[in-house]
């Protein structure tokens, strides 16, 4: 028997970021100190089936370090039985987008009573949902681009009124499915006559669509690591190679550039770090999140765009790079994330056990 911590590394998954997830998981596995951790690979295929232990290990070992060198595989299981059997001590979900980053895998871990890294169920679901996120930013008084919401039911019954509501904002507009990611289904609308087609494209991915005021902006990102208090990294900047940071820019070609740190004045960097922590708190995040901003070129204001509760973890990804620049090395980052997961689980258990005791035996 080894006393190493058994780390269930869950990767792959149904989303458009399947391959990125595998590459991220390879980086995580490579950075975990093997004297203290035993890596238990757990792979989900593109259709949502879990692979057996041998396949999962082979995918992790044999994939390359670029998304286009990832081994294709097929799972056969409804769920990895090692989770149910508690063959791991902590789960590290490295899944992006729906069915992983959105509270589903977190809910599974809760039901199985397993500690897991990162945001809880509700904050994972909220960060994945652009409408809910923005409502919470607004409730907390945090700046975010103005927006309108269009549902599929509204579009069917009162299309003219929906268009008029959206056009109260000025073009350019960004039209997005509320809960997706990877820029899939997103359009930049420069001409009002293109709005309807953009809404219909977004509705083909989700029942709820968000129409956002387009901002002439630089894109600034801050990595937040949970704790008491949470830590905000130095900011980084994404310089899109396309009209905006679209799917091709993110995954298909190398046109975009990541600047770490971002070239900002010290006061600007302070301001965006403060807002990152405020955004993290407003959405109830725990463990980790990458907080993305638009820096309005006209007035220098930072606007909260979105939070990613499971950011990319490849060796060149913004999240670990920014924390590295802030003095937290990649292995230390993993240690801290796992420690936070175990602490949260332990705390819950203590409170739950205390609640089972008769009142007379409770300490308070
Ligand atoms: N309101 C906006 N103003 C300007 N650019 C935007 C706006 N919203 C989105 N974008 C551009 O579209 C990209 C993708 O939008 P984002 O909301 O981050 O969706 P995703 O969750 O798919 O990453 C952003 O990185 C940015 O380049
Ligand atoms: Mg984004």
Coordinates of C-alpha atoms and ligand atoms in Angstrom, one line a residue:
X1 CA 0.0 0.0 0.0
X2 CA 1.3 3.4 -0.9
X3 CA 0.5 6.5 1.1
X4 CA 0.6 8.6 -1.9
X5 CA -2.5 10.7 -2.7
X6 CA -4.5 9.1 -5.5
X7 CA -5.4 11.9 -7.9
X8 CA -8.3 11.1 -10.3
X9 CA -7.4 13.1 -13.4
X10 CA -10.6 13.4 -15.5
X11 CA -10.1 14.6 -19.0
X12 CA -11.4 14.6 -22.6
X13 CA -15.1 14.9 -22.6
X14 CA -18.0 15.9 -24.9
X15 CA -17.0 19.5 -25.6
X16 CA -15.4 21.2 -28.6
X17 CA -12.3 21.5 -26.3
X18 CA -11.9 17.7 -26.0
X19 CA -8.3 17.7 -27.4
X20 CA -7.2 20.8 -25.4
X21 CA -8.4 19.0 -22.3
X22 CA -6.2 16.0 -23.0
X23 CA -3.2 18.2 -23.6
X24 CA -4.0 20.1 -20.3
X25 CA -4.3 16.8 -18.4
X26 CA -0.9 15.7 -19.8
X27 CA 0.7 18.8 -18.4
X28 CA -1.0 18.3 -15.0
X29 CA 0.1 14.7 -14.9
X30 CA 3.7 15.7 -15.7
X31 CA 3.8 18.4 -13.0
X32 CA 2.4 16.3 -10.1
X33 CA 5.1 15.2 -7.8
X34 CA 5.1 11.4 -8.1
X35 CA 6.6 10.9 -4.6
X36 CA 3.4 12.3 -3.1
X37 CA 0.8 11.6 -5.8
X38 CA -0.4 8.6 -7.8
X39 CA -2.0 9.8 -11.0
X40 CA -5.2 7.8 -11.9
X41 CA -6.1 8.8 -15.5
X42 CA -9.9 8.9 -16.2
X43 CA -10.8 9.6 -19.8
X44 CA -14.2 10.6 -21.3
X45 CA -14.6 10.2 -25.0
X46 CA -16.3 12.6 -27.4
X47 CA -19.6 10.9 -27.0
X48 CA -19.5 11.1 -23.2
X49 CA -18.5 7.5 -22.5
X50 CA -15.8 6.8 -19.9
X51 CA -12.8 4.7 -21.0
X52 CA -11.5 1.7 -19.1
X53 CA -8.4 2.2 -17.0
X54 CA -6.0 0.9 -19.6
X55 CA -7.3 3.1 -22.4
X56 CA -7.3 6.1 -20.2
X57 CA -3.7 5.6 -19.3
X58 CA -2.7 5.0 -22.9
X59 CA -4.4 8.2 -24.1
X60 CA -2.6 10.2 -21.5
X61 CA 0.8 8.6 -22.3
X62 CA 0.5 8.4 -26.0
X63 CA -1.1 11.8 -27.0
X64 CA 1.2 14.5 -28.1
X65 CA 1.5 17.9 -26.5
X66 CA -0.5 19.6 -29.2
X67 CA -4.3 19.3 -29.7
X68 CA -3.8 17.9 -33.2
X69 CA -1.6 15.1 -31.8
X70 CA -4.2 13.8 -29.3
X71 CA -5.0 10.1 -29.6
X72 CA -8.6 9.4 -30.6
X73 CA -10.3 6.9 -28.4
X74 CA -13.7 5.4 -27.6
X75 CA -15.0 4.6 -24.1
X76 CA -17.4 1.8 -23.2
X77 CA -18.5 2.7 -19.7
X78 CA -21.3 4.8 -18.4
X79 CA -19.1 5.9 -15.5
X80 CA -15.6 5.0 -14.4
X81 CA -16.2 2.5 -11.6
X82 CA -13.1 3.7 -9.8
X83 CA -15.0 6.8 -8.8
X84 CA -17.9 4.8 -7.2
X85 CA -15.4 2.5 -5.5
X86 CA -13.5 5.5 -4.1
X87 CA -10.3 4.4 -5.8
X88 CA -9.2 8.0 -5.8
X89 CA -8.7 10.5 -2.9
X90 CA -9.4 13.6 -4.9
X91 CA -10.8 14.4 -8.4
X92 CA -9.1 16.9 -10.6
X93 CA -11.6 17.7 -13.4
X94 CA -9.7 19.1 -16.4
X95 CA -12.8 19.3 -18.7
X96 CA -13.8 22.4 -20.6
X97 CA -17.2 23.5 -21.6
X98 CA -20.5 21.7 -21.2
X99 CA -20.5 18.4 -19.3
X100 CA -17.5 19.2 -17.1
X101 CA -17.0 22.8 -16.5
X102 CA -20.7 23.5 -15.9
X103 CA -21.3 21.8 -12.6
X104 CA -22.2 18.4 -13.9
X105 CA -19.0 16.6 -13.0
X106 CA -18.9 18.6 -9.8
X107 CA -22.4 17.4 -8.9
X108 CA -21.3 13.8 -9.6
X109 CA -18.4 14.2 -7.2
X110 CA -20.7 15.7 -4.6
X111 CA -23.0 12.7 -4.9
X112 CA -20.1 10.3 -4.5
X113 CA -18.8 12.3 -1.6
X114 CA -15.4 12.8 -3.3
X115 CA -13.2 15.9 -2.9
X116 CA -12.7 17.7 -6.2
X117 CA -10.6 20.6 -7.4
X118 CA -12.1 24.0 -8.3
X119 CA -15.5 25.7 -8.2
X120 CA -18.6 24.0 -6.7
X121 CA -21.7 23.0 -8.5
X122 CA -23.5 26.4 -8.5
X123 CA -20.5 28.6 -9.3
X124 CA -19.5 26.2 -12.1
X125 CA -23.0 26.4 -13.6
X126 CA -23.0 30.2 -13.2
X127 CA -19.6 30.8 -14.8
X128 CA -20.7 28.7 -17.8
X129 CA -23.9 30.8 -18.2
X130 CA -23.2 34.2 -19.6
X131 CA -26.6 35.6 -18.7
X132 CA -26.5 34.5 -15.1
X133 CA -22.9 35.7 -14.8
X134 CA -23.8 39.1 -16.1
X135 CA -26.8 39.4 -13.8
X136 CA -24.6 38.7 -10.8
X137 CA -21.9 41.2 -12.0
X138 CA -24.6 43.8 -12.2
X139 CA -26.0 42.9 -8.8
X140 CA -22.6 43.3 -7.3
X141 CA -22.2 46.7 -9.1
X142 CA -19.3 45.4 -11.3
X143 CA -18.9 46.8 -14.8
X144 CA -19.8 44.6 -17.8
X145 CA -20.9 45.4 -21.3
X146 CA -24.6 46.3 -21.6
X147 CA -26.7 43.3 -22.9
X148 CA -30.1 42.0 -23.8
X149 CA -31.4 38.4 -23.5
X150 CA -33.4 36.6 -26.2
X151 CA -35.0 33.2 -25.6
X152 CA -36.1 30.8 -28.3
X153 CA -39.8 31.2 -27.1
X154 CA -39.6 35.0 -27.4
X155 CA -38.0 34.8 -30.8
X156 CA -40.8 32.7 -32.1
X157 CA -43.6 34.8 -30.6
X158 CA -42.3 38.4 -30.8
X159 CA -39.4 38.6 -33.1
X160 CA -39.8 42.2 -34.1
X161 CA -39.9 43.3 -30.5
X162 CA -36.8 41.2 -29.7
X163 CA -34.9 42.9 -32.6
X164 CA -36.0 46.3 -31.5
X165 CA -34.8 45.6 -27.9
X166 CA -31.4 44.5 -29.1
X167 CA -31.0 47.4 -31.5
X168 CA -31.5 49.8 -28.7
X169 CA -27.8 48.9 -28.2
X170 CA -25.6 50.2 -31.0
X171 CA -23.8 48.0 -33.6
X172 CA -21.4 46.3 -33.5
X173 CA -23.1 43.7 -31.3
X174 CA -21.8 40.4 -30.1
X175 CA -24.4 37.6 -30.3
X176 CA -23.7 34.5 -28.3
X177 CA -25.3 31.3 -27.0
X178 CA -25.7 31.7 -23.3
X179 CA -24.0 28.5 -22.3
X180 CA -21.2 27.3 -24.6
X181 CA -17.7 28.6 -24.9
X182 CA -14.8 28.3 -27.3
X183 CA -16.5 31.1 -29.3
X184 CA -18.7 28.6 -30.9
X185 CA -22.0 30.1 -32.3
X186 CA -20.7 33.7 -31.7
X187 CA -21.2 36.4 -34.3
X188 CA -20.0 40.0 -34.5
X189 CA -22.9 41.9 -36.0
X190 CA -21.8 45.1 -37.7
X191 CA -25.0 45.8 -39.6
X192 CA -28.4 45.7 -38.1
X193 CA -29.7 43.6 -41.0
X194 CA -27.5 40.7 -39.9
X195 CA -28.9 40.6 -36.4
X196 CA -31.7 38.1 -37.1
X197 CA -29.3 35.5 -38.7
X198 CA -26.8 35.9 -35.8
X199 CA -29.6 35.3 -33.2
X200 CA -30.8 32.3 -35.1
X201 CA -27.3 30.8 -35.4
X202 CA -26.8 31.3 -31.6
X203 CA -30.3 29.8 -31.0
X204 CA -29.2 26.6 -32.8
X205 CA -26.8 26.0 -29.9
X206 CA -28.8 27.2 -26.9
X207 CA -32.4 28.2 -26.0
X208 CA -31.0 31.4 -24.5
X209 CA -29.0 34.0 -26.4
X210 CA -27.2 37.0 -25.2
X211 CA -26.8 40.1 -27.3
X212 CA -24.0 42.3 -26.1
X213 CA -22.8 45.8 -26.8
X214 CA -19.5 45.4 -28.8
X215 CA -16.6 47.2 -27.2
X216 CA -13.5 48.4 -29.0
X217 CA -11.2 46.7 -26.5
X218 CA -8.0 45.0 -25.6
X219 CA -8.5 41.6 -24.0
X220 CA -7.0 41.3 -20.5
X221 CA -7.0 38.1 -18.4
X222 CA -6.3 37.5 -14.7
X223 CA -5.7 34.1 -13.0
X224 CA -7.3 33.8 -9.6
X225 CA -6.2 31.0 -7.2
X226 CA -8.6 30.4 -4.3
X227 CA -7.6 30.5 -0.6
X228 CA -8.1 32.9 2.3
X229 CA -7.7 35.4 0.8
X230 CA -7.7 34.4 -2.9
X231 CA -4.7 35.4 -5.0
X232 CA -5.0 37.5 -8.2
X233 CA -2.1 37.0 -10.7
X234 CA -0.4 39.7 -12.7
X235 CA -2.7 40.4 -15.8
X236 CA -2.0 38.9 -19.2
X237 CA -3.3 40.0 -22.6
X238 CA -4.7 38.1 -25.6
X239 CA -4.0 39.8 -28.9
X240 CA -6.5 38.1 -31.3
X241 CA -5.2 37.4 -34.8
X242 CA -8.7 37.6 -36.3
X243 CA -11.6 40.1 -36.2
X244 CA -12.2 38.8 -32.7
X245 CA -10.9 35.9 -30.5
X246 CA -12.9 33.3 -32.4
X247 CA -12.7 29.5 -32.6
X248 CA -10.1 29.4 -35.3
X249 CA -7.9 31.9 -33.4
X250 CA -8.2 29.8 -30.2
X251 CA -7.5 26.4 -31.7
X252 CA -6.8 26.2 -35.4
X253 CA -4.0 28.6 -36.2
X254 CA -1.3 30.5 -34.4
X255 CA -2.3 34.0 -35.4
X256 CA -3.2 35.2 -31.9
X257 CA -0.5 36.2 -29.3
X258 CA -0.5 35.8 -25.5
X259 CA 1.3 38.5 -23.7
X260 CA 2.3 37.7 -20.1
X261 CA 2.5 40.1 -18.3
X262 CA 0.2 42.4 -20.2
X263 CA 1.7 45.8 -21.0
X264 CA -0.3 47.9 -18.5
X265 CA 0.4 50.8 -16.2
X266 CA 0.9 49.7 -12.6
X267 CA -2.4 51.4 -11.5
X268 CA -4.3 49.7 -14.4
X269 CA -2.9 46.3 -13.3
X270 CA -3.9 46.9 -9.7
X271 CA -7.4 47.9 -10.8
X272 CA -7.9 44.8 -13.0
X273 CA -6.6 42.5 -10.2
X274 CA -9.1 44.1 -7.8
X275 CA -12.0 43.6 -10.2
X276 CA -10.9 40.0 -10.8
X277 CA -11.1 39.2 -7.1
X278 CA -14.5 41.0 -7.0
X279 CA -15.8 39.0 -10.0
X280 CA -14.5 35.7 -8.4
X281 CA -16.4 36.5 -5.2
X282 CA -19.5 37.7 -7.0
X283 CA -20.0 34.4 -8.7
X284 CA -19.2 32.4 -5.6
X285 CA -16.1 30.8 -7.1
X286 CA -13.7 28.6 -5.2
X287 CA -10.3 27.1 -6.1
X288 CA -9.6 28.6 -9.4
X289 CA -10.9 30.7 -12.3
X290 CA -9.5 32.7 -15.1
X291 CA -11.2 36.1 -15.2
X292 CA -11.5 37.7 -18.7
X293 CA -11.9 41.4 -19.2
X294 CA -12.4 43.9 -22.0
X295 CA -10.3 47.0 -21.6
X296 CA -12.3 49.7 -23.4
X297 CA -9.8 51.6 -25.7
X298 CA -12.0 54.8 -25.5
X299 CA -12.0 55.4 -21.8
X300 CA -9.6 52.9 -20.3
X301 CA -12.3 51.2 -18.3
X302 CA -12.1 47.5 -17.5
X303 CA -15.4 45.6 -18.2
X304 CA -15.9 42.0 -16.9
X305 CA -16.5 39.7 -19.8
X306 CA -16.6 36.2 -18.3
X307 CA -15.0 33.7 -15.9
X308 CA -13.7 30.3 -16.8
X309 CA -13.9 27.9 -13.9
X310 CA -11.6 25.3 -15.6
X311 CA -9.1 27.3 -17.6
X312 CA -6.6 25.8 -20.0
X313 CA -3.8 24.0 -18.2
X314 CA -1.3 23.3 -20.9
X315 CA 2.2 24.5 -20.3
X316 CA 1.6 27.5 -22.5
X317 CA -1.9 28.3 -21.2
X318 CA -2.5 31.7 -19.6
X319 CA -3.7 30.4 -16.3
X320 CA -0.6 28.6 -15.1
X321 CA 1.7 31.1 -16.9
X322 CA 0.2 34.1 -15.1
X323 CA 0.4 32.4 -11.7
X324 CA 4.0 31.4 -12.5
X325 CA 4.8 35.0 -13.1
X326 CA 3.1 35.7 -9.7
X327 CA 5.4 33.4 -7.9
X328 CA 3.3 30.2 -7.9
X329 CA 5.1 27.5 -9.9
X330 CA 3.0 24.9 -11.8
X331 CA 3.6 22.1 -9.3
X332 CA 2.9 24.4 -6.4
X333 CA -0.3 25.5 -8.1
X334 CA -1.5 21.9 -8.3
X335 CA -0.5 21.3 -4.6
X336 CA -2.5 24.3 -3.5
X337 CA -5.6 23.4 -5.6
X338 CA -5.6 19.9 -4.2
X339 CA -5.1 21.1 -0.7
X340 CA -8.1 23.5 -1.1
X341 CA -10.2 20.6 -2.4
X342 CA -9.4 18.4 0.5
X343 CA -9.9 21.3 3.0
X344 CA -13.4 22.1 1.6
X345 CA -14.4 18.4 1.8
X346 CA -13.0 18.1 5.3
X347 CA -14.8 21.2 6.5
X348 CA -18.1 20.0 5.0
X349 CA -17.7 16.7 6.7
X350 CA -17.0 18.2 10.1
X351 CA -20.1 20.4 9.9
X352 CA -22.2 17.5 8.7
X353 CA -21.0 15.3 11.5
X354 CA -21.5 18.0 14.1
X355 CA -25.1 18.4 12.9
X356 CA -25.8 14.7 13.5
X357 CA -24.8 15.0 17.2
X358 CA -27.5 15.7 19.8
X359 CA -27.6 19.5 20.6
X360 CA -26.3 18.8 24.2
X361 CA -23.0 17.4 22.8
X362 CA -22.3 20.2 20.4
X363 CA -19.6 22.6 21.3
X364 CA -21.7 25.7 20.3
Ligands
LIG1 N1 -18.9 42.8 -25.9 C1 -17.8 42.5 -26.7 N2 -17.1 43.4 -27.2 C2 -16.0 43.1 -28.0 N3 -15.5 41.9 -28.2 C3 -16.2 40.9 -27.7 C4 -17.4 41.1 -26.9 N4 -17.9 39.9 -26.5 C5 -17.1 39.0 -27.0 N5 -16.1 39.5 -27.7 C6 -15.0 38.8 -28.5 O1 -15.5 37.4 -28.7 C7 -14.6 36.5 -28.0 C8 -15.4 35.4 -27.4 O2 -16.4 35.9 -26.6 P1 -16.6 35.3 -25.1 O3 -17.7 36.0 -24.4 O4 -15.3 35.3 -24.4 O5 -17.0 33.8 -25.4 P2 -16.4 32.3 -25.1 O6 -17.0 31.9 -23.8 O7 -16.8 31.5 -26.2 O8 -14.9 32.5 -24.9 C9 -13.9 37.4 -27.0 O9 -12.6 36.8 -26.6 C10 -13.7 38.7 -27.7 O10 -12.7 38.6 -28.7
LIG2 MG1 -13.9 33.8 -23.8

